[in-house]
Amino acid sequence: MGSDGAVAAAITVDRLGTLPRALAFLGETVRAGGTRFAAALPEPLPGPAAAAARGWLEAAAMVTRRVDAVLALRVTHREATP
């Protein structure tokens, strides 16, 4: 996420009453389990911010899948090239 996106996200969750420690906990959860795991949580952030967080996490998980696919193609091609 770029700096503009980070500012927008911070404003969004602040307006929804989210405390910084909840975001810090979510960040630790993403680092430990990945975006797909965190997106599947029933409440990734408390209260109304859960829906916003789930949307962000699902979008990040889609990007991660695409990066995985591109990396797999590169590795396969590199191994097949003498």
PDB file of N, CA, C and O in Angstrom:
ATOM      1  N   MET A   1       0.852  -1.164   0.000  1.00  0.00           N
ATOM      2  CA  MET A   1       0.000   0.000   0.000  1.00  0.00           C
ATOM      3  C   MET A   1       0.895   1.224   0.000  1.00  0.00           C
ATOM      4  O   MET A   1       1.827   1.325   0.781  1.00  0.00           O
ATOM      5  N   GLY A   2       0.575   2.166  -0.849  1.00  0.00           N
ATOM      6  CA  GLY A   2       1.341   3.394  -0.898  1.00  0.00           C
ATOM      7  C   GLY A   2       0.995   4.300   0.268  1.00  0.00           C
ATOM      8  O   GLY A   2       0.084   4.032   1.051  1.00  0.00           O
ATOM      9  N   SER A   3       1.715   5.396   0.377  1.00  0.00           N
ATOM     10  CA  SER A   3       1.478   6.302   1.502  1.00  0.00           C
ATOM     11  C   SER A   3       0.080   6.916   1.448  1.00  0.00           C
ATOM     12  O   SER A   3      -0.546   7.111   2.492  1.00  0.00           O
ATOM     13  N   ASP A   4      -0.425   7.213   0.251  1.00  0.00           N
ATOM     14  CA  ASP A   4      -1.785   7.744   0.152  1.00  0.00           C
ATOM     15  C   ASP A   4      -2.794   6.732   0.662  1.00  0.00           C
ATOM     16  O   ASP A   4      -3.735   7.079   1.375  1.00  0.00           O
ATOM     17  N   GLY A   5      -2.592   5.472   0.303  1.00  0.00           N
ATOM     18  CA  GLY A   5      -3.487   4.416   0.766  1.00  0.00           C
ATOM     19  C   GLY A   5      -3.401   4.220   2.269  1.00  0.00           C
ATOM     20  O   GLY A   5      -4.419   3.963   2.931  1.00  0.00           O
ATOM     21  N   ALA A   6      -2.207   4.349   2.825  1.00  0.00           N
ATOM     22  CA  ALA A   6      -2.035   4.193   4.266  1.00  0.00           C
ATOM     23  C   ALA A   6      -2.763   5.305   5.022  1.00  0.00           C
ATOM     24  O   ALA A   6      -3.411   5.054   6.042  1.00  0.00           O
ATOM     25  N   VAL A   7      -2.679   6.523   4.507  1.00  0.00           N
ATOM     26  CA  VAL A   7      -3.372   7.647   5.143  1.00  0.00           C
ATOM     27  C   VAL A   7      -4.879   7.436   5.068  1.00  0.00           C
ATOM     28  O   VAL A   7      -5.599   7.607   6.057  1.00  0.00           O
ATOM     29  N   ALA A   8      -5.374   7.047   3.902  1.00  0.00           N
ATOM     30  CA  ALA A   8      -6.812   6.809   3.739  1.00  0.00           C
ATOM     31  C   ALA A   8      -7.287   5.691   4.668  1.00  0.00           C
ATOM     32  O   ALA A   8      -8.355   5.795   5.284  1.00  0.00           O
ATOM     33  N   ALA A   9      -6.491   4.627   4.773  1.00  0.00           N
ATOM     34  CA  ALA A   9      -6.861   3.518   5.658  1.00  0.00           C
ATOM     35  C   ALA A   9      -6.891   3.969   7.112  1.00  0.00           C
ATOM     36  O   ALA A   9      -7.799   3.613   7.870  1.00  0.00           O
ATOM     37  N   ALA A  10      -5.895   4.759   7.518  1.00  0.00           N
ATOM     38  CA  ALA A  10      -5.843   5.250   8.898  1.00  0.00           C
ATOM     39  C   ALA A  10      -7.052   6.126   9.219  1.00  0.00           C
ATOM     40  O   ALA A  10      -7.659   5.998  10.290  1.00  0.00           O
ATOM     41  N   ILE A  11      -7.421   6.989   8.283  1.00  0.00           N
ATOM     42  CA  ILE A  11      -8.583   7.853   8.496  1.00  0.00           C
ATOM     43  C   ILE A  11      -9.854   7.012   8.586  1.00  0.00           C
ATOM     44  O   ILE A  11     -10.704   7.225   9.451  1.00  0.00           O
ATOM     45  N   THR A  12      -9.967   6.023   7.701  1.00  0.00           N
ATOM     46  CA  THR A  12     -11.154   5.164   7.691  1.00  0.00           C
ATOM     47  C   THR A  12     -11.329   4.443   9.014  1.00  0.00           C
ATOM     48  O   THR A  12     -12.403   4.497   9.624  1.00  0.00           O
ATOM     49  N   VAL A  13     -10.283   3.765   9.482  1.00  0.00           N
ATOM     50  CA  VAL A  13     -10.435   2.990  10.726  1.00  0.00           C
ATOM     51  C   VAL A  13     -10.546   3.896  11.943  1.00  0.00           C
ATOM     52  O   VAL A  13     -11.214   3.546  12.920  1.00  0.00           O
ATOM     53  N   ASP A  14      -9.940   5.087  11.894  1.00  0.00           N
ATOM     54  CA  ASP A  14     -10.105   6.037  13.000  1.00  0.00           C
ATOM     55  C   ASP A  14     -11.559   6.462  13.107  1.00  0.00           C
ATOM     56  O   ASP A  14     -12.127   6.494  14.205  1.00  0.00           O
ATOM     57  N   ARG A  15     -12.170   6.774  11.968  1.00  0.00           N
ATOM     58  CA  ARG A  15     -13.583   7.181  11.983  1.00  0.00           C
ATOM     59  C   ARG A  15     -14.506   6.056  12.454  1.00  0.00           C
ATOM     60  O   ARG A  15     -15.613   6.314  12.920  1.00  0.00           O
ATOM     61  N   LEU A  16     -14.031   4.806  12.311  1.00  0.00           N
ATOM     62  CA  LEU A  16     -14.823   3.661  12.763  1.00  0.00           C
ATOM     63  C   LEU A  16     -14.493   3.287  14.211  1.00  0.00           C
ATOM     64  O   LEU A  16     -15.000   2.302  14.726  1.00  0.00           O
ATOM     65  N   GLY A  17     -13.638   4.082  14.859  1.00  0.00           N
ATOM     66  CA  GLY A  17     -13.357   3.881  16.276  1.00  0.00           C
ATOM     67  C   GLY A  17     -12.312   2.818  16.590  1.00  0.00           C
ATOM     68  O   GLY A  17     -12.250   2.330  17.720  1.00  0.00           O
ATOM     69  N   THR A  18     -11.485   2.462  15.624  1.00  0.00           N
ATOM     70  CA  THR A  18     -10.475   1.429  15.837  1.00  0.00           C
ATOM     71  C   THR A  18      -9.268   2.011  16.565  1.00  0.00           C
ATOM     72  O   THR A  18      -8.789   3.092  16.218  1.00  0.00           O
ATOM     73  N   LEU A  19      -8.772   1.284  17.544  1.00  0.00           N
ATOM     74  CA  LEU A  19      -7.578   1.701  18.276  1.00  0.00           C
ATOM     75  C   LEU A  19      -6.324   1.229  17.544  1.00  0.00           C
ATOM     76  O   LEU A  19      -6.346   0.181  16.882  1.00  0.00           O
ATOM     77  N   PRO A  20      -5.233   1.972  17.671  1.00  0.00           N
ATOM     78  CA  PRO A  20      -3.988   1.565  17.003  1.00  0.00           C
ATOM     79  C   PRO A  20      -3.533   0.155  17.368  1.00  0.00           C
ATOM     80  O   PRO A  20      -3.010  -0.570  16.522  1.00  0.00           O
ATOM     81  N   ARG A  21      -3.740  -0.265  18.603  1.00  0.00           N
ATOM     82  CA  ARG A  21      -3.296  -1.608  19.008  1.00  0.00           C
ATOM     83  C   ARG A  21      -4.038  -2.705  18.247  1.00  0.00           C
ATOM     84  O   ARG A  21      -3.499  -3.777  18.000  1.00  0.00           O
ATOM     85  N   ALA A  22      -5.276  -2.442  17.824  1.00  0.00           N
ATOM     86  CA  ALA A  22      -6.015  -3.433  17.038  1.00  0.00           C
ATOM     87  C   ALA A  22      -5.365  -3.600  15.661  1.00  0.00           C
ATOM     88  O   ALA A  22      -5.227  -4.724  15.164  1.00  0.00           O
ATOM     89  N   LEU A  23      -4.937  -2.496  15.062  1.00  0.00           N
ATOM     90  CA  LEU A  23      -4.239  -2.574  13.777  1.00  0.00           C
ATOM     91  C   LEU A  23      -2.887  -3.243  13.931  1.00  0.00           C
ATOM     92  O   LEU A  23      -2.478  -4.026  13.074  1.00  0.00           O
ATOM     93  N   ALA A  24      -2.198  -2.949  15.028  1.00  0.00           N
ATOM     94  CA  ALA A  24      -0.899  -3.587  15.270  1.00  0.00           C
ATOM     95  C   ALA A  24      -1.072  -5.093  15.410  1.00  0.00           C
ATOM     96  O   ALA A  24      -0.289  -5.875  14.856  1.00  0.00           O
ATOM     97  N   PHE A  25      -2.112  -5.508  16.117  1.00  0.00           N
ATOM     98  CA  PHE A  25      -2.388  -6.939  16.281  1.00  0.00           C
ATOM     99  C   PHE A  25      -2.710  -7.582  14.929  1.00  0.00           C
ATOM    100  O   PHE A  25      -2.223  -8.669  14.618  1.00  0.00           O
ATOM    101  N   LEU A  26      -3.496  -6.894  14.118  1.00  0.00           N
ATOM    102  CA  LEU A  26      -3.823  -7.425  12.792  1.00  0.00           C
ATOM    103  C   LEU A  26      -2.558  -7.550  11.949  1.00  0.00           C
ATOM    104  O   LEU A  26      -2.369  -8.549  11.256  1.00  0.00           O
ATOM    105  N   GLY A  27      -1.685  -6.563  12.028  1.00  0.00           N
ATOM    106  CA  GLY A  27      -0.423  -6.635  11.290  1.00  0.00           C
ATOM    107  C   GLY A  27       0.412  -7.835  11.716  1.00  0.00           C
ATOM    108  O   GLY A  27       0.984  -8.543  10.876  1.00  0.00           O
ATOM    109  N   GLU A  28       0.472  -8.092  13.018  1.00  0.00           N
ATOM    110  CA  GLU A  28       1.205  -9.264  13.510  1.00  0.00           C
ATOM    111  C   GLU A  28       0.568 -10.552  13.021  1.00  0.00           C
ATOM    112  O   GLU A  28       1.263 -11.512  12.658  1.00  0.00           O
ATOM    113  N   THR A  29      -0.758 -10.578  12.977  1.00  0.00           N
ATOM    114  CA  THR A  29      -1.477 -11.756  12.500  1.00  0.00           C
ATOM    115  C   THR A  29      -1.181 -12.006  11.025  1.00  0.00           C
ATOM    116  O   THR A  29      -0.949 -13.147  10.611  1.00  0.00           O
ATOM    117  N   VAL A  30      -1.157 -10.947  10.225  1.00  0.00           N
ATOM    118  CA  VAL A  30      -0.847 -11.086   8.796  1.00  0.00           C
ATOM    119  C   VAL A  30       0.579 -11.602   8.614  1.00  0.00           C
ATOM    120  O   VAL A  30       0.829 -12.507   7.821  1.00  0.00           O
ATOM    121  N   ARG A  31       1.524 -11.049   9.379  1.00  0.00           N
ATOM    122  CA  ARG A  31       2.915 -11.507   9.260  1.00  0.00           C
ATOM    123  C   ARG A  31       3.054 -12.965   9.670  1.00  0.00           C
ATOM    124  O   ARG A  31       3.819 -13.714   9.068  1.00  0.00           O
ATOM    125  N   ALA A  32       2.317 -13.389  10.666  1.00  0.00           N
ATOM    126  CA  ALA A  32       2.420 -14.769  11.154  1.00  0.00           C
ATOM    127  C   ALA A  32       1.669 -15.764  10.282  1.00  0.00           C
ATOM    128  O   ALA A  32       2.159 -16.865  10.020  1.00  0.00           O
ATOM    129  N   GLY A  33       0.478 -15.390   9.821  1.00  0.00           N
ATOM    130  CA  GLY A  33      -0.357 -16.354   9.107  1.00  0.00           C
ATOM    131  C   GLY A  33      -0.602 -16.059   7.645  1.00  0.00           C
ATOM    132  O   GLY A  33      -1.127 -16.901   6.926  1.00  0.00           O
ATOM    133  N   GLY A  34      -0.280 -14.851   7.197  1.00  0.00           N
ATOM    134  CA  GLY A  34      -0.500 -14.477   5.813  1.00  0.00           C
ATOM    135  C   GLY A  34      -1.823 -13.754   5.605  1.00  0.00           C
ATOM    136  O   GLY A  34      -2.698 -13.762   6.475  1.00  0.00           O
ATOM    137  N   THR A  35      -1.943 -13.146   4.440  1.00  0.00           N
ATOM    138  CA  THR A  35      -3.134 -12.356   4.149  1.00  0.00           C
ATOM    139  C   THR A  35      -4.382 -13.216   4.003  1.00  0.00           C
ATOM    140  O   THR A  35      -5.460 -12.828   4.432  1.00  0.00           O
ATOM    141  N   ARG A  36      -4.239 -14.388   3.411  1.00  0.00           N
ATOM    142  CA  ARG A  36      -5.411 -15.263   3.242  1.00  0.00           C
ATOM    143  C   ARG A  36      -5.957 -15.705   4.589  1.00  0.00           C
ATOM    144  O   ARG A  36      -7.167 -15.736   4.807  1.00  0.00           O
ATOM    145  N   PHE A  37      -5.045 -16.052   5.505  1.00  0.00           N
ATOM    146  CA  PHE A  37      -5.459 -16.458   6.851  1.00  0.00           C
ATOM    147  C   PHE A  37      -6.193 -15.308   7.540  1.00  0.00           C
ATOM    148  O   PHE A  37      -7.273 -15.489   8.096  1.00  0.00           O
ATOM    149  N   ALA A  38      -5.599 -14.114   7.499  1.00  0.00           N
ATOM    150  CA  ALA A  38      -6.198 -12.965   8.174  1.00  0.00           C
ATOM    151  C   ALA A  38      -7.532 -12.582   7.543  1.00  0.00           C
ATOM    152  O   ALA A  38      -8.471 -12.197   8.252  1.00  0.00           O
ATOM    153  N   ALA A  39      -7.651 -12.704   6.221  1.00  0.00           N
ATOM    154  CA  ALA A  39      -8.911 -12.372   5.549  1.00  0.00           C
ATOM    155  C   ALA A  39     -10.035 -13.317   5.955  1.00  0.00           C
ATOM    156  O   ALA A  39     -11.203 -12.943   5.929  1.00  0.00           O
ATOM    157  N   ALA A  40      -9.674 -14.530   6.349  1.00  0.00           N
ATOM    158  CA  ALA A  40     -10.685 -15.516   6.746  1.00  0.00           C
ATOM    159  C   ALA A  40     -11.128 -15.363   8.202  1.00  0.00           C
ATOM    160  O   ALA A  40     -12.068 -16.038   8.627  1.00  0.00           O
ATOM    161  N   LEU A  41     -10.478 -14.492   8.950  1.00  0.00           N
ATOM    162  CA  LEU A  41     -10.885 -14.288  10.338  1.00  0.00           C
ATOM    163  C   LEU A  41     -12.307 -13.740  10.399  1.00  0.00           C
ATOM    164  O   LEU A  41     -12.681 -12.900   9.572  1.00  0.00           O
ATOM    165  N   PRO A  42     -13.096 -14.169  11.373  1.00  0.00           N
ATOM    166  CA  PRO A  42     -14.466 -13.659  11.463  1.00  0.00           C
ATOM    167  C   PRO A  42     -14.525 -12.157  11.752  1.00  0.00           C
ATOM    168  O   PRO A  42     -15.452 -11.480  11.339  1.00  0.00           O
ATOM    169  N   GLU A  43     -13.537 -11.639  12.457  1.00  0.00           N
ATOM    170  CA  GLU A  43     -13.501 -10.212  12.770  1.00  0.00           C
ATOM    171  C   GLU A  43     -12.042  -9.751  12.794  1.00  0.00           C
ATOM    172  O   GLU A  43     -11.423  -9.684  13.848  1.00  0.00           O
ATOM    173  N   PRO A  44     -11.466  -9.430  11.609  1.00  0.00           N
ATOM    174  CA  PRO A  44     -10.055  -9.048  11.575  1.00  0.00           C
ATOM    175  C   PRO A  44      -9.757  -7.773  12.365  1.00  0.00           C
ATOM    176  O   PRO A  44      -8.669  -7.600  12.870  1.00  0.00           O
ATOM    177  N   LEU A  45     -10.712  -6.877  12.438  1.00  0.00           N
ATOM    178  CA  LEU A  45     -10.670  -5.711  13.317  1.00  0.00           C
ATOM    179  C   LEU A  45     -11.995  -5.665  14.060  1.00  0.00           C
ATOM    180  O   LEU A  45     -13.014  -6.152  13.551  1.00  0.00           O
ATOM    181  N   PRO A  46     -12.008  -5.085  15.247  1.00  0.00           N
ATOM    182  CA  PRO A  46     -13.259  -5.072  16.009  1.00  0.00           C
ATOM    183  C   PRO A  46     -14.318  -4.146  15.406  1.00  0.00           C
ATOM    184  O   PRO A  46     -13.997  -3.127  14.790  1.00  0.00           O
ATOM    185  N   GLY A  47     -15.561  -4.542  15.600  1.00  0.00           N
ATOM    186  CA  GLY A  47     -16.695  -3.707  15.229  1.00  0.00           C
ATOM    187  C   GLY A  47     -16.844  -3.456  13.745  1.00  0.00           C
ATOM    188  O   GLY A  47     -16.528  -4.306  12.910  1.00  0.00           O
ATOM    189  N   PRO A  48     -17.303  -2.257  13.401  1.00  0.00           N
ATOM    190  CA  PRO A  48     -17.594  -1.941  12.009  1.00  0.00           C
ATOM    191  C   PRO A  48     -16.355  -1.896  11.108  1.00  0.00           C
ATOM    192  O   PRO A  48     -16.480  -1.978   9.885  1.00  0.00           O
ATOM    193  N   ALA A  49     -15.167  -1.790  11.669  1.00  0.00           N
ATOM    194  CA  ALA A  49     -13.947  -1.770  10.856  1.00  0.00           C
ATOM    195  C   ALA A  49     -13.631  -3.148  10.273  1.00  0.00           C
ATOM    196  O   ALA A  49     -12.813  -3.267   9.368  1.00  0.00           O
ATOM    197  N   ALA A  50     -14.294  -4.196  10.773  1.00  0.00           N
ATOM    198  CA  ALA A  50     -14.030  -5.554  10.286  1.00  0.00           C
ATOM    199  C   ALA A  50     -14.286  -5.669   8.791  1.00  0.00           C
ATOM    200  O   ALA A  50     -13.495  -6.280   8.071  1.00  0.00           O
ATOM    201  N   ALA A  51     -15.366  -5.078   8.311  1.00  0.00           N
ATOM    202  CA  ALA A  51     -15.692  -5.177   6.878  1.00  0.00           C
ATOM    203  C   ALA A  51     -14.636  -4.481   6.022  1.00  0.00           C
ATOM    204  O   ALA A  51     -14.225  -5.011   4.987  1.00  0.00           O
ATOM    205  N   ALA A  52     -14.179  -3.316   6.451  1.00  0.00           N
ATOM    206  CA  ALA A  52     -13.141  -2.610   5.696  1.00  0.00           C
ATOM    207  C   ALA A  52     -11.858  -3.425   5.680  1.00  0.00           C
ATOM    208  O   ALA A  52     -11.239  -3.614   4.627  1.00  0.00           O
ATOM    209  N   ALA A  53     -11.458  -3.939   6.826  1.00  0.00           N
ATOM    210  CA  ALA A  53     -10.229  -4.732   6.913  1.00  0.00           C
ATOM    211  C   ALA A  53     -10.317  -5.984   6.057  1.00  0.00           C
ATOM    212  O   ALA A  53      -9.360  -6.349   5.373  1.00  0.00           O
ATOM    213  N   ARG A  54     -11.462  -6.639   6.083  1.00  0.00           N
ATOM    214  CA  ARG A  54     -11.619  -7.859   5.288  1.00  0.00           C
ATOM    215  C   ARG A  54     -11.463  -7.549   3.797  1.00  0.00           C
ATOM    216  O   ARG A  54     -10.814  -8.285   3.065  1.00  0.00           O
ATOM    217  N   GLY A  55     -12.021  -6.443   3.348  1.00  0.00           N
ATOM    218  CA  GLY A  55     -11.872  -6.041   1.948  1.00  0.00           C
ATOM    219  C   GLY A  55     -10.417  -5.794   1.583  1.00  0.00           C
ATOM    220  O   GLY A  55      -9.950  -6.238   0.535  1.00  0.00           O
ATOM    221  N   TRP A  56      -9.696  -5.095   2.446  1.00  0.00           N
ATOM    222  CA  TRP A  56      -8.273  -4.840   2.191  1.00  0.00           C
ATOM    223  C   TRP A  56      -7.489  -6.145   2.149  1.00  0.00           C
ATOM    224  O   TRP A  56      -6.634  -6.340   1.290  1.00  0.00           O
ATOM    225  N   LEU A  57      -7.778  -7.034   3.094  1.00  0.00           N
ATOM    226  CA  LEU A  57      -7.044  -8.300   3.168  1.00  0.00           C
ATOM    227  C   LEU A  57      -7.349  -9.192   1.968  1.00  0.00           C
ATOM    228  O   LEU A  57      -6.452  -9.854   1.438  1.00  0.00           O
ATOM    229  N   GLU A  58      -8.600  -9.228   1.539  1.00  0.00           N
ATOM    230  CA  GLU A  58      -8.951 -10.037   0.373  1.00  0.00           C
ATOM    231  C   GLU A  58      -8.260  -9.504  -0.884  1.00  0.00           C
ATOM    232  O   GLU A  58      -7.779 -10.285  -1.710  1.00  0.00           O
ATOM    233  N   ALA A  59      -8.182  -8.188  -1.013  1.00  0.00           N
ATOM    234  CA  ALA A  59      -7.480  -7.599  -2.164  1.00  0.00           C
ATOM    235  C   ALA A  59      -5.992  -7.940  -2.113  1.00  0.00           C
ATOM    236  O   ALA A  59      -5.398  -8.311  -3.129  1.00  0.00           O
ATOM    237  N   ALA A  60      -5.401  -7.858  -0.937  1.00  0.00           N
ATOM    238  CA  ALA A  60      -3.983  -8.199  -0.792  1.00  0.00           C
ATOM    239  C   ALA A  60      -3.750  -9.678  -1.078  1.00  0.00           C
ATOM    240  O   ALA A  60      -2.741 -10.041  -1.693  1.00  0.00           O
ATOM    241  N   ALA A  61      -4.672 -10.526  -0.671  1.00  0.00           N
ATOM    242  CA  ALA A  61      -4.529 -11.966  -0.926  1.00  0.00           C
ATOM    243  C   ALA A  61      -4.563 -12.253  -2.423  1.00  0.00           C
ATOM    244  O   ALA A  61      -3.828 -13.117  -2.909  1.00  0.00           O
ATOM    245  N   MET A  62      -5.399 -11.521  -3.185  1.00  0.00           N
ATOM    246  CA  MET A  62      -5.443 -11.720  -4.637  1.00  0.00           C
ATOM    247  C   MET A  62      -4.116 -11.331  -5.270  1.00  0.00           C
ATOM    248  O   MET A  62      -3.611 -12.034  -6.151  1.00  0.00           O
ATOM    249  N   VAL A  63      -3.531 -10.241  -4.824  1.00  0.00           N
ATOM    250  CA  VAL A  63      -2.235  -9.815  -5.353  1.00  0.00           C
ATOM    251  C   VAL A  63      -1.178 -10.857  -5.019  1.00  0.00           C
ATOM    252  O   VAL A  63      -0.348 -11.208  -5.859  1.00  0.00           O
ATOM    253  N   THR A  64      -1.224 -11.372  -3.797  1.00  0.00           N
ATOM    254  CA  THR A  64      -0.258 -12.393  -3.382  1.00  0.00           C
ATOM    255  C   THR A  64      -0.360 -13.619  -4.277  1.00  0.00           C
ATOM    256  O   THR A  64       0.654 -14.179  -4.698  1.00  0.00           O
ATOM    257  N   ARG A  65      -1.579 -14.042  -4.603  1.00  0.00           N
ATOM    258  CA  ARG A  65      -1.759 -15.191  -5.494  1.00  0.00           C
ATOM    259  C   ARG A  65      -1.148 -14.919  -6.867  1.00  0.00           C
ATOM    260  O   ARG A  65      -0.531 -15.791  -7.463  1.00  0.00           O
ATOM    261  N   ARG A  66      -1.332 -13.714  -7.365  1.00  0.00           N
ATOM    262  CA  ARG A  66      -0.763 -13.376  -8.680  1.00  0.00           C
ATOM    263  C   ARG A  66       0.757 -13.379  -8.623  1.00  0.00           C
ATOM    264  O   ARG A  66       1.420 -13.843  -9.558  1.00  0.00           O
ATOM    265  N   VAL A  67       1.314 -12.830  -7.562  1.00  0.00           N
ATOM    266  CA  VAL A  67       2.778 -12.827  -7.419  1.00  0.00           C
ATOM    267  C   VAL A  67       3.284 -14.260  -7.334  1.00  0.00           C
ATOM    268  O   VAL A  67       4.293 -14.609  -7.954  1.00  0.00           O
ATOM    269  N   ASP A  68       2.582 -15.108  -6.591  1.00  0.00           N
ATOM    270  CA  ASP A  68       2.951 -16.529  -6.497  1.00  0.00           C
ATOM    271  C   ASP A  68       2.986 -17.168  -7.886  1.00  0.00           C
ATOM    272  O   ASP A  68       3.907 -17.905  -8.221  1.00  0.00           O
ATOM    273  N   ALA A  69       1.967 -16.886  -8.694  1.00  0.00           N
ATOM    274  CA  ALA A  69       1.874 -17.486 -10.027  1.00  0.00           C
ATOM    275  C   ALA A  69       3.011 -17.000 -10.930  1.00  0.00           C
ATOM    276  O   ALA A  69       3.629 -17.797 -11.641  1.00  0.00           O
ATOM    277  N   VAL A  70       3.294 -15.716 -10.897  1.00  0.00           N
ATOM    278  CA  VAL A  70       4.379 -15.172 -11.721  1.00  0.00           C
ATOM    279  C   VAL A  70       5.719 -15.757 -11.283  1.00  0.00           C
ATOM    280  O   VAL A  70       6.538 -16.165 -12.111  1.00  0.00           O
ATOM    281  N   LEU A  71       5.949 -15.833  -9.989  1.00  0.00           N
ATOM    282  CA  LEU A  71       7.194 -16.407  -9.480  1.00  0.00           C
ATOM    283  C   LEU A  71       7.326 -17.868  -9.896  1.00  0.00           C
ATOM    284  O   LEU A  71       8.395 -18.308 -10.319  1.00  0.00           O
ATOM    285  N   ALA A  72       6.254 -18.624  -9.816  1.00  0.00           N
ATOM    286  CA  ALA A  72       6.298 -20.033 -10.223  1.00  0.00           C
ATOM    287  C   ALA A  72       6.658 -20.169 -11.697  1.00  0.00           C
ATOM    288  O   ALA A  72       7.451 -21.038 -12.077  1.00  0.00           O
ATOM    289  N   LEU A  73       6.095 -19.304 -12.548  1.00  0.00           N
ATOM    290  CA  LEU A  73       6.432 -19.330 -13.970  1.00  0.00           C
ATOM    291  C   LEU A  73       7.902 -18.996 -14.204  1.00  0.00           C
ATOM    292  O   LEU A  73       8.573 -19.640 -15.010  1.00  0.00           O
ATOM    293  N   ARG A  74       8.402 -18.015 -13.487  1.00  0.00           N
ATOM    294  CA  ARG A  74       9.820 -17.638 -13.638  1.00  0.00           C
ATOM    295  C   ARG A  74      10.730 -18.785 -13.226  1.00  0.00           C
ATOM    296  O   ARG A  74      11.704 -19.095 -13.907  1.00  0.00           O
ATOM    297  N   VAL A  75      10.427 -19.428 -12.101  1.00  0.00           N
ATOM    298  CA  VAL A  75      11.264 -20.519 -11.613  1.00  0.00           C
ATOM    299  C   VAL A  75      11.203 -21.691 -12.589  1.00  0.00           C
ATOM    300  O   VAL A  75      12.226 -22.276 -12.947  1.00  0.00           O
ATOM    301  N   THR A  76      10.012 -22.032 -13.070  1.00  0.00           N
ATOM    302  CA  THR A  76       9.856 -23.121 -14.019  1.00  0.00           C
ATOM    303  C   THR A  76      10.620 -22.846 -15.301  1.00  0.00           C
ATOM    304  O   THR A  76      11.335 -23.703 -15.816  1.00  0.00           O
ATOM    305  N   HIS A  77      10.509 -21.615 -15.798  1.00  0.00           N
ATOM    306  CA  HIS A  77      11.211 -21.243 -17.042  1.00  0.00           C
ATOM    307  C   HIS A  77      12.729 -21.277 -16.822  1.00  0.00           C
ATOM    308  O   HIS A  77      13.465 -21.764 -17.663  1.00  0.00           O
ATOM    309  N   ARG A  78      13.178 -20.772 -15.713  1.00  0.00           N
ATOM    310  CA  ARG A  78      14.617 -20.738 -15.435  1.00  0.00           C
ATOM    311  C   ARG A  78      15.190 -22.149 -15.337  1.00  0.00           C
ATOM    312  O   ARG A  78      16.248 -22.440 -15.853  1.00  0.00           O
ATOM    313  N   GLU A  79      14.446 -23.051 -14.699  1.00  0.00           N
ATOM    314  CA  GLU A  79      14.902 -24.440 -14.559  1.00  0.00           C
ATOM    315  C   GLU A  79      14.887 -25.170 -15.899  1.00  0.00           C
ATOM    316  O   GLU A  79      15.680 -26.070 -16.126  1.00  0.00           O
ATOM    317  N   ALA A  80      13.972 -24.776 -16.798  1.00  0.00           N
ATOM    318  CA  ALA A  80      13.861 -25.445 -18.098  1.00  0.00           C
ATOM    319  C   ALA A  80      14.886 -24.919 -19.099  1.00  0.00           C
ATOM    320  O   ALA A  80      15.174 -25.574 -20.088  1.00  0.00           O
ATOM    321  N   THR A  81      15.450 -23.752 -18.837  1.00  0.00           N
ATOM    322  CA  THR A  81      16.430 -23.145 -19.744  1.00  0.00           C
ATOM    323  C   THR A  81      17.824 -23.640 -19.395  1.00  0.00           C
ATOM    324  O   THR A  81      18.250 -23.527 -18.260  1.00  0.00           O
ATOM    325  N   PRO A  82      18.514 -24.211 -20.421  1.00  0.00           N
ATOM    326  CA  PRO A  82      19.869 -24.728 -20.134  1.00  0.00           C
ATOM    327  C   PRO A  82      20.879 -23.651 -19.849  1.00  0.00           C
ATOM    328  O   PRO A  82      20.891 -22.570 -20.112  1.00  0.00           O
TER     329      PRO A  82
END
